[in-house]
Amino acid sequence: MAWAATTTRMPPQSRTAAPPKQATRSGGSTTGLNLMRGHGIAQNEALGRRYVDQAAEDGLAIAKRLQGADYDLDEVTPDADNWKYAPLF
C-alpha cells in the first residue's frame, strides 16, 4: 500500500458519511397542537393528542409538558393570541 505510506489522510473509500440518525417525530407536537386548535387543518382533538403523545414518547420535552398539563394549550403557548389560533374553517 504505497498510498498509505505517503499520506496521513484517509483513503477515499473510507470517507463515507456516518449513518443518518433515526428521525424523530418532533414535528408531531406542532401538528398535534394545530389539530387540537383546528388551525390550518380540520379540528380533531383526539388525533392531535395522539400526535402529542407520540412526540412525548420520542422524548420531546414540550410534548411531555403538554401531557402533564392535561393537554391545556395555554401551558405551552401562554402568550398566544386565541383569535389567531381559532379554527379557520
Tab-separated table of C-alpha atoms in Angstrom, residues 30-44 73 81-89:
chain	number	residue	atom	x	y	z
A	30	THR	CA	-46.742	21.142	16.302
A	31	THR	CA	-49.111	19.126	14.146
A	32	GLY	CA	-50.848	17.922	17.289
A	33	LEU	CA	-51.280	21.474	18.549
A	34	ASN	CA	-52.662	22.572	15.189
A	35	LEU	CA	-55.097	19.654	15.137
A	36	MET	CA	-56.235	20.388	18.671
A	37	ARG	CA	-56.768	24.050	17.788
A	38	GLY	CA	-58.133	23.488	14.296
A	39	HIS	CA	-55.545	25.923	12.987
A	40	GLY	CA	-54.835	25.363	9.291
A	41	ILE	CA	-56.383	21.912	9.448
A	42	ALA	CA	-59.747	20.475	10.446
A	43	GLN	CA	-60.022	20.377	14.228
A	44	ASN	CA	-59.576	16.882	15.647
A	73	LEU	CA	-52.820	24.531	25.269
A	81	ASP	CA	-53.480	35.192	20.697
A	82	ASN	CA	-56.528	32.962	20.912
A	83	TRP	CA	-58.169	34.717	17.980
A	84	LYS	CA	-55.163	33.835	15.856
A	85	TYR	CA	-55.495	30.127	16.607
A	86	ALA	CA	-59.244	29.896	16.189
A	87	PRO	CA	-60.415	27.300	13.654
A	88	LEU	CA	-60.051	28.700	10.148
A	89	PHE	CA	-62.883	26.650	8.688
